[in-house]
Short mmCIF file of C-alpha atoms and ligand atoms in Angstrom, two decimals:
data_model
loop_
_atom_site.label_atom_id
_atom_site.label_comp_id
_atom_site.label_asym_id
_atom_site.label_seq_id
_atom_site.Cartn_x
_atom_site.Cartn_y
_atom_site.Cartn_z
CA MET A 1 -10.92 -13.58 -19.23
CA LEU A 2 -12.78 -12.78 -16.00
CA VAL A 3 -10.81 -12.87 -12.73
CA LEU A 4 -12.28 -12.44 -9.26
CA GLY A 5 -9.81 -10.91 -6.77
CA ILE A 6 -10.09 -11.20 -3.00
CA GLU A 7 -8.28 -9.01 -0.43
CA SER A 8 -8.30 -9.67 3.32
CA SER A 9 -4.71 -9.20 4.45
CA CYS A 10 -5.31 -6.47 7.05
CA ASP A 11 -8.38 -4.37 7.84
CA GLU A 12 -10.16 -4.03 4.48
CA THR A 13 -12.37 -6.79 3.08
CA GLY A 14 -12.54 -6.42 -0.69
CA LEU A 15 -13.65 -8.29 -3.79
CA ALA A 16 -13.23 -7.11 -7.38
CA LEU A 17 -13.74 -8.33 -10.93
CA VAL A 18 -11.18 -7.67 -13.66
CA GLU A 19 -12.18 -8.61 -17.19
CA ASP A 20 -9.52 -8.71 -19.92
CA GLY A 21 -7.37 -6.26 -17.96
CA HIS A 22 -10.18 -3.79 -17.20
CA LEU A 23 -11.89 -3.24 -13.87
CA ARG A 24 -15.51 -4.39 -14.10
CA ASP A 25 -16.66 -3.82 -10.51
CA ALA A 26 -15.40 -3.81 -6.94
CA VAL A 27 -16.77 -3.86 -3.38
CA LEU A 28 -14.98 -2.95 -0.17
CA ALA A 29 -15.81 -2.98 3.54
CA SER A 30 -13.44 -0.99 5.70
CA GLN A 31 -12.98 -1.80 9.36
CA ALA A 32 -11.13 1.42 10.17
CA ASP A 33 -13.83 2.53 12.65
CA VAL A 34 -13.61 -0.72 14.62
CA HIS A 35 -9.83 -0.45 15.08
CA ALA A 36 -9.75 3.32 15.60
CA LEU A 37 -11.08 2.69 19.12
CA PHE A 38 -7.85 0.80 19.91
CA GLY A 39 -5.38 3.06 18.06
CA GLY A 40 -4.26 0.23 15.76
CA VAL A 41 -5.45 -2.93 14.00
CA VAL A 42 -6.50 -5.69 16.44
CA PRO A 43 -5.80 -8.95 14.53
CA GLU A 44 -8.53 -11.12 16.09
CA LEU A 45 -11.17 -8.44 15.55
CA ALA A 46 -9.98 -7.98 11.97
CA SER A 47 -10.32 -11.72 11.20
CA ARG A 48 -13.84 -11.75 12.63
CA GLU A 49 -14.85 -8.76 10.54
CA HIS A 50 -13.52 -10.43 7.37
CA LEU A 51 -15.54 -13.51 8.23
CA ARG A 52 -18.65 -11.36 8.71
CA PHE A 53 -18.28 -9.41 5.45
CA MET A 54 -16.78 -11.88 2.97
CA GLY A 55 -19.93 -13.85 2.00
CA PRO A 56 -22.34 -10.88 1.76
CA LEU A 57 -19.81 -8.85 -0.27
CA TYR A 58 -19.36 -11.73 -2.73
CA ASP A 59 -23.14 -12.02 -3.15
CA THR A 60 -23.48 -8.25 -3.65
CA LEU A 61 -20.76 -8.14 -6.30
CA MET A 62 -21.96 -11.17 -8.29
CA GLN A 63 -25.63 -10.14 -8.14
CA ARG A 64 -24.84 -6.57 -9.14
CA GLN A 65 -23.04 -7.89 -12.22
CA GLY A 66 -25.57 -10.65 -12.94
CA LEU A 67 -22.83 -13.28 -12.69
CA ARG A 68 -22.61 -16.85 -11.42
CA LEU A 69 -19.59 -18.78 -10.25
CA ALA A 70 -19.44 -20.59 -13.59
CA ASP A 71 -18.85 -17.26 -15.37
CA LEU A 72 -15.46 -16.77 -13.66
CA ASP A 73 -12.21 -17.93 -15.26
CA ALA A 74 -10.00 -17.76 -12.16
CA VAL A 75 -9.88 -16.60 -8.54
CA ALA A 76 -6.97 -14.47 -7.33
CA ILE A 77 -6.26 -14.22 -3.61
CA ALA A 78 -3.93 -11.94 -1.63
CA ARG A 79 -1.75 -14.65 -0.06
CA GLY A 80 0.43 -12.28 1.98
CA PRO A 81 2.22 -10.67 3.55
CA GLY A 82 -0.41 -9.79 6.10
CA LEU A 83 -2.08 -10.85 9.35
CA LEU A 84 -2.27 -14.62 9.22
CA GLY A 85 -5.79 -14.99 10.64
CA CYS A 86 -7.06 -12.38 8.17
CA LEU A 87 -5.31 -13.96 5.19
CA LEU A 88 -6.74 -17.36 6.10
CA VAL A 89 -10.32 -16.06 5.94
CA GLY A 90 -9.83 -14.88 2.35
CA MET A 91 -7.79 -17.96 1.45
CA ALA A 92 -10.46 -20.39 2.70
CA PHE A 93 -13.16 -18.47 0.81
CA ALA A 94 -11.10 -18.40 -2.41
CA LYS A 95 -10.26 -22.10 -2.19
CA GLY A 96 -13.93 -22.92 -1.55
CA LEU A 97 -14.93 -21.06 -4.73
CA CYS A 98 -12.19 -22.79 -6.76
CA LEU A 99 -13.20 -26.19 -5.47
CA ALA A 100 -16.90 -25.58 -6.14
CA GLY A 101 -16.35 -24.06 -9.58
CA ASN A 102 -13.29 -26.11 -10.64
CA LEU A 103 -11.42 -22.84 -11.17
CA PRO A 104 -7.69 -22.07 -11.11
CA LEU A 105 -6.43 -20.34 -7.96
CA ILE A 106 -3.85 -17.56 -8.27
CA GLY A 107 -1.89 -16.46 -5.21
CA VAL A 108 -0.96 -12.77 -5.36
CA ASN A 109 1.80 -10.92 -3.50
CA HIS A 110 -0.11 -8.08 -1.84
CA LEU A 111 2.90 -5.72 -1.96
CA LEU A 112 3.61 -6.10 -5.67
CA ALA A 113 -0.12 -5.81 -6.38
CA HIS A 114 -0.16 -2.34 -4.78
CA LEU A 115 2.28 -1.21 -7.52
CA LEU A 116 1.05 -3.24 -10.49
CA VAL A 117 -2.53 -1.96 -10.11
CA THR A 118 -1.29 1.26 -11.74
CA GLY A 119 -1.70 -0.77 -14.95
CA LEU A 120 -5.48 -0.33 -14.65
CA ASP A 121 -5.03 3.38 -15.43
CA SER A 122 -1.95 3.54 -17.65
CA GLU A 123 -0.05 0.96 -19.67
CA LEU A 124 2.69 -0.69 -17.61
CA VAL A 125 6.24 -0.03 -18.83
CA PHE A 126 9.22 -2.32 -18.14
CA PRO A 127 11.80 -2.20 -16.75
CA SER A 128 10.39 0.01 -14.03
CA LEU A 129 11.03 0.92 -10.42
CA GLY A 130 8.39 0.58 -7.74
CA LEU A 131 8.24 2.55 -4.51
CA LEU A 132 5.81 0.95 -2.10
CA VAL A 133 4.95 3.20 0.85
CA SER A 134 2.28 1.76 3.11
CA GLY A 135 1.42 1.36 6.78
CA GLY A 136 3.56 -1.76 7.03
CA HIS A 137 6.19 -1.44 4.29
CA THR A 138 8.58 0.93 2.59
CA ASN A 139 10.18 -1.02 -0.25
CA ILE A 140 11.88 -0.24 -3.55
CA TYR A 141 11.62 -2.83 -6.34
CA TYR A 142 13.06 -3.31 -9.81
CA PHE A 143 10.49 -4.87 -12.14
CA SER A 144 11.69 -6.57 -15.35
CA SER A 145 8.13 -7.69 -16.10
CA PRO A 146 4.82 -8.04 -14.21
CA VAL A 147 5.99 -11.40 -12.86
CA GLU A 148 9.66 -10.60 -12.22
CA ALA A 149 10.38 -8.19 -9.38
CA ARG A 150 13.54 -7.81 -7.30
CA GLN A 151 13.56 -5.97 -3.98
CA LEU A 152 16.31 -3.33 -3.89
CA GLY A 153 15.56 -1.67 -0.56
CA ARG A 154 13.30 -1.81 2.50
CA THR A 155 12.80 -0.13 5.84
CA LEU A 156 14.96 -1.33 8.70
CA ASP A 157 12.39 -0.28 11.32
CA ASP A 158 9.21 1.81 10.94
CA ALA A 159 7.46 2.01 7.58
CA ALA A 160 6.69 5.45 6.14
CA GLY A 161 2.97 5.11 6.96
CA GLU A 162 3.84 3.90 10.45
CA ALA A 163 5.99 7.00 10.91
CA PHE A 164 3.01 9.16 9.88
CA ASP A 165 0.67 7.30 12.25
CA LYS A 166 3.08 7.31 15.21
CA CYS A 167 3.83 11.01 14.75
CA GLY A 168 0.10 11.60 14.47
CA LYS A 169 -0.31 9.89 17.84
CA VAL A 170 2.52 11.91 19.41
CA LEU A 171 0.91 15.11 18.10
CA GLY A 172 -2.53 14.15 19.43
CA LEU A 173 -4.18 13.38 16.07
CA SER A 174 -6.86 10.72 15.67
CA TYR A 175 -5.79 7.34 14.25
CA PRO A 176 -4.60 6.67 11.58
CA GLY A 177 -2.86 10.03 11.40
CA GLY A 178 -1.40 10.00 7.87
CA LYS A 179 -4.26 11.59 5.97
CA LEU A 180 -4.93 14.30 8.57
CA LEU A 181 -1.22 15.02 8.97
CA ASP A 182 -1.06 15.56 5.20
CA ALA A 183 -4.03 17.97 5.38
CA LEU A 184 -2.46 19.87 8.31
CA ALA A 185 0.88 20.01 6.49
CA ARG A 186 -0.80 21.72 3.54
CA ARG A 187 -1.88 24.53 5.91
CA GLY A 188 1.56 24.89 7.49
CA ARG A 189 4.96 26.37 6.64
CA ALA A 190 7.71 23.77 6.57
CA ASP A 191 11.05 24.42 8.25
CA ALA A 192 13.50 22.28 6.25
CA HIS A 193 15.97 22.21 9.17
CA LEU A 194 13.62 21.23 11.98
CA PHE A 195 13.74 17.44 11.48
CA PRO A 196 16.48 15.18 10.04
CA ARG A 197 16.44 13.34 6.70
CA PRO A 198 17.26 9.98 8.28
CA TYR A 199 19.59 7.24 7.04
CA LEU A 200 20.88 8.91 3.87
CA ASP A 201 24.57 8.88 4.80
CA ASN A 202 25.22 5.44 3.28
CA SER A 203 25.22 3.88 -0.17
CA ASN A 204 22.18 1.61 0.12
CA LEU A 205 18.50 1.88 -0.82
CA ASP A 206 17.11 1.08 2.63
CA PHE A 207 15.17 3.36 4.97
CA SER A 208 14.99 4.00 8.71
CA PHE A 209 12.20 6.23 10.02
CA SER A 210 12.14 5.46 13.75
CA GLY A 211 14.55 8.30 14.67
CA LEU A 212 12.30 10.83 12.96
CA LYS A 213 9.46 9.82 15.24
CA THR A 214 11.72 10.42 18.27
CA ALA A 215 12.66 13.86 16.91
CA VAL A 216 8.97 14.78 16.56
CA ALA A 217 8.22 13.43 20.06
CA LEU A 218 11.01 15.60 21.53
CA TYR A 219 9.79 18.66 19.64
CA SER A 220 6.21 18.02 20.70
CA GLY A 221 7.26 17.63 24.35
CA GLU A 222 9.01 20.99 24.24
CA HIS A 223 6.38 22.95 22.30
CA PHE A 224 2.95 21.50 23.00
CA ALA A 225 1.10 20.87 26.26
CA LYS A 226 0.56 17.28 27.43
CA PRO A 227 -1.76 15.88 26.20
CA ALA A 228 -1.43 18.15 23.20
CA TRP A 229 -5.23 18.49 22.78
CA PRO A 230 -8.02 17.37 25.15
CA VAL A 231 -9.41 14.88 22.59
CA PRO A 232 -7.58 13.49 19.54
CA LEU A 233 -7.83 16.01 16.73
CA ALA A 234 -9.92 14.74 13.82
CA ASN A 235 -10.41 17.85 11.73
CA ALA A 236 -7.86 20.14 10.08
CA ASP A 237 -10.11 23.18 10.69
CA ASP A 238 -9.56 22.92 14.45
CA ALA A 239 -5.76 22.90 14.26
CA PRO A 240 -3.54 25.69 15.60
CA GLN A 241 -0.94 27.13 13.21
CA GLU A 242 2.06 25.82 15.20
CA LEU A 243 0.75 22.27 14.81
CA CYS A 244 0.28 22.76 11.05
CA ASP A 245 3.86 24.06 10.78
CA CYS A 246 5.23 21.06 12.70
CA CYS A 247 3.27 18.66 10.44
CA ALA A 248 4.58 20.46 7.33
CA SER A 249 8.19 20.06 8.55
CA PHE A 250 7.72 16.36 9.35
CA ASN A 251 5.91 15.73 6.05
CA LEU A 252 8.76 17.40 4.15
CA ALA A 253 11.38 15.32 6.01
CA VAL A 254 9.66 12.03 5.10
CA VAL A 255 9.05 13.01 1.48
CA GLU A 256 12.61 14.30 0.91
CA THR A 257 14.04 11.11 2.43
CA LEU A 258 11.95 8.94 0.10
CA GLU A 259 12.88 11.16 -2.82
CA ALA A 260 16.62 10.92 -2.09
CA LYS A 261 16.59 7.12 -2.15
CA VAL A 262 14.40 6.92 -5.25
CA ARG A 263 16.78 9.31 -7.03
CA ARG A 264 19.67 7.07 -5.99
CA ALA A 265 17.87 3.99 -7.34
CA LEU A 266 17.11 5.73 -10.65
CA ASP A 267 20.79 6.72 -10.98
CA ARG A 268 21.77 3.09 -10.45
CA TYR A 269 19.33 1.69 -13.01
CA PRO A 270 19.48 4.08 -15.98
CA ASP A 271 17.45 1.65 -18.14
CA VAL A 272 14.40 2.49 -16.02
CA ARG A 273 12.03 5.07 -17.57
CA CYS A 274 9.01 4.49 -15.35
CA LEU A 275 8.40 4.86 -11.63
CA MET A 276 5.39 3.33 -9.90
CA VAL A 277 4.50 4.75 -6.48
CA ALA A 278 1.79 3.05 -4.43
CA GLY A 279 0.51 2.12 -0.97
CA GLY A 280 -1.42 4.29 1.48
CA VAL A 281 1.28 6.97 1.70
CA ALA A 282 1.11 7.41 -2.10
CA ALA A 283 -2.05 9.38 -1.30
CA ASN A 284 0.23 12.04 0.23
CA SER A 285 -0.07 15.24 -1.78
CA LEU A 286 3.55 16.41 -1.42
CA LEU A 287 4.91 12.96 -2.25
CA ARG A 288 2.79 12.82 -5.41
CA GLU A 289 4.01 16.27 -6.45
CA ARG A 290 7.68 15.56 -5.79
CA MET A 291 7.71 12.14 -7.49
CA THR A 292 5.90 13.53 -10.53
CA ASP A 293 8.47 16.36 -10.81
CA LEU A 294 11.36 13.96 -10.37
CA MET A 295 10.26 11.71 -13.24
CA HIS A 296 9.27 14.56 -15.55
CA LYS A 297 12.68 16.20 -15.10
CA ARG A 298 14.28 12.89 -16.07
CA GLY A 299 12.03 12.51 -19.11
CA GLY A 300 10.39 9.42 -17.63
CA VAL A 301 6.84 8.54 -16.67
CA ILE A 302 5.21 8.25 -13.28
CA HIS A 303 2.40 5.84 -12.45
CA MET A 304 0.41 6.33 -9.26
CA PRO A 305 -2.99 4.80 -8.50
CA PRO A 306 -5.96 7.11 -7.95
CA MET A 307 -6.59 7.78 -4.24
CA ALA A 308 -9.14 4.98 -3.84
CA ARG A 309 -6.60 2.40 -5.03
CA CYS A 310 -3.69 3.68 -2.89
CA THR A 311 -4.95 1.92 0.24
CA ASP A 312 -5.85 -1.78 0.36
CA ASN A 313 -8.38 -2.87 -2.25
CA ALA A 314 -9.28 -5.98 -4.21
CA SER A 315 -8.92 -4.42 -7.68
CA MET A 316 -5.15 -4.69 -7.28
CA ILE A 317 -5.43 -8.39 -6.44
CA ALA A 318 -7.78 -9.15 -9.35
CA TYR A 319 -5.61 -7.17 -11.80
CA THR A 320 -2.31 -8.73 -10.66
CA GLY A 321 -3.96 -12.16 -10.72
CA TYR A 322 -5.01 -11.41 -14.29
CA LEU A 323 -1.40 -10.45 -15.21
CA GLN A 324 -0.05 -13.66 -13.66
CA TYR A 325 -2.68 -15.80 -15.39
CA LYS A 326 -1.93 -14.11 -18.72
CA ALA A 327 1.79 -14.80 -18.18
CA GLY A 328 0.87 -18.47 -17.69
CA TYR A 329 1.27 -18.80 -13.91
CA VAL A 330 -1.25 -20.28 -11.47
CA HIS A 331 -1.28 -22.06 -8.11
CA ASP A 332 -3.32 -24.96 -6.82
CA LEU A 333 -5.28 -25.66 -3.65
CA SER A 334 -2.06 -26.32 -1.72
CA LEU A 335 -1.34 -22.56 -1.83
CA GLU A 336 -0.29 -21.24 1.58
CA ALA A 337 -0.85 -17.86 3.19
CA VAL A 338 2.35 -16.01 4.12
CA PRO A 339 2.35 -13.89 7.30
CA ARG A 340 4.24 -10.62 7.59
CA GLY A 341 8.01 -10.96 7.88
CA ARG A 342 8.32 -14.04 5.64
CA ALA A 343 9.34 -13.92 1.98
CA ILE A 344 6.65 -14.77 -0.57
CA PRO A 345 7.80 -17.88 -2.46
CA GLU A 346 7.55 -18.00 -6.26
CA ASP A 347 5.86 -21.39 -6.11
CA TRP A 348 3.47 -20.96 -9.02
CA HIS A 349 3.29 -23.39 -11.93
CA ALA A 350 2.40 -23.19 -15.59
CA VAL A 351 -1.26 -23.02 -16.64
CA SER A 352 -2.10 -26.52 -17.92
O1 KG4 O 1 -1.48 0.70 2.14
P1 KG4 O 1 -2.21 0.93 3.40
O2 KG4 O 1 -3.70 0.89 3.37
O3 KG4 O 1 -1.77 -0.01 4.56
C1 KG4 O 1 -1.04 -1.15 4.48
O4 KG4 O 1 -1.35 -2.02 3.64
O5 KG4 O 1 -0.10 -1.20 5.28
O6 KG4 O 1 -1.73 2.34 3.96
C2 KG4 O 1 -2.17 2.86 5.17
C3 KG4 O 1 -1.17 3.92 5.59
C4 KG4 O 1 -1.46 4.45 6.99
O7 KG4 O 1 -0.25 4.46 7.71
C5 KG4 O 1 -1.96 5.87 6.69
O8 KG4 O 1 -1.72 6.78 7.74
C6 KG4 O 1 -1.16 6.23 5.47
O9 KG4 O 1 -1.17 5.04 4.69
N1 KG4 O 1 -1.75 7.34 4.70
C7 KG4 O 1 -1.11 8.50 4.46
C8 KG4 O 1 -2.01 9.31 3.71
N2 KG4 O 1 -3.16 8.61 3.52
C9 KG4 O 1 -2.98 7.39 4.13
N3 KG4 O 1 0.10 8.92 4.81
C10 KG4 O 1 0.47 10.16 4.41
N4 KG4 O 1 -0.32 10.99 3.69
C11 KG4 O 1 -1.57 10.61 3.32
N5 KG4 O 1 -2.34 11.43 2.60
ZN1 ZN O 2 -1.50 -2.87 1.64
#
């Protein structure tokens, strides 16, 4: 079974082929440079870039693999959540392929796909918990199977990645700040008391990171000149020690907050033996270390994608589409894109 997956929900245009549950090939065009000029993703620019890249990337992938449309068994598309204009570019392309090739269309929840793609590297285990930590989301899920997931917690304000990026901005780092902040943190000494572990004094599995950003902004105002550095810092080698120490303290605060809520979720669902951690922030070195330790101490397993599949990619869409198809679920050409902030409906139907 050969499934083509298409990703265009934000600022990465990707296409990938998954064959019988194995990744056959993938292509990706990142727009990070375009948006870096503006300090964030500009939706209209992102849609235009998807439009520019989608066709050529499809041709590259199919030619590289010596495939024609008729060789595909299904097309999986990231239907949301995401930027609506961006989603619609991928959706129109996917529907066009399905119409031309008389192929089934499979709508994939981009968020669940981030977690389920761990199945490309290790066998998925159910029930499992999923911690999704990306630029736009911080969610905890309970998965009974690849097609049955229940959201247990979410962020009430900033997502974990957003907190990294906003703190990066406050500290004068180039955008997006998460990866560099992680690198700086590795060179610094963390002070566990410098920043709070926000929103733990409750009994829920939700998060709130906006106060942490304010704490870093206050600290930065008191300790660093304004602007902190003449040009945004892009390289860890140029960083002063006090900045590295501040990054290490912030990094520790975010990671320990995530860890506390995941531990709480694991205590509540003792049937769970597997934790999946994914999304851009899953590339964070301390988070990977702490989550691995946590599961090993509990005698469970941890699944995290390799770095290249932590951020947006089409392999996760093709693989999740494959899982849905195998479970007997598809959509039709009436499939709708779902913008950020709206729930993804389970409107699939049985494979006929
Ligand atoms: O999953 P993703 O590509 O975006 C969304 O789909 O939202 O994740 C991007 C986010 C950005 O906020 C970026 O700063 C963050 O992931 N990120 C990191 C690291 N690498 C990327 N945050 C912390 N540590 C990292 N190593
Ligand atoms: Zn994503």
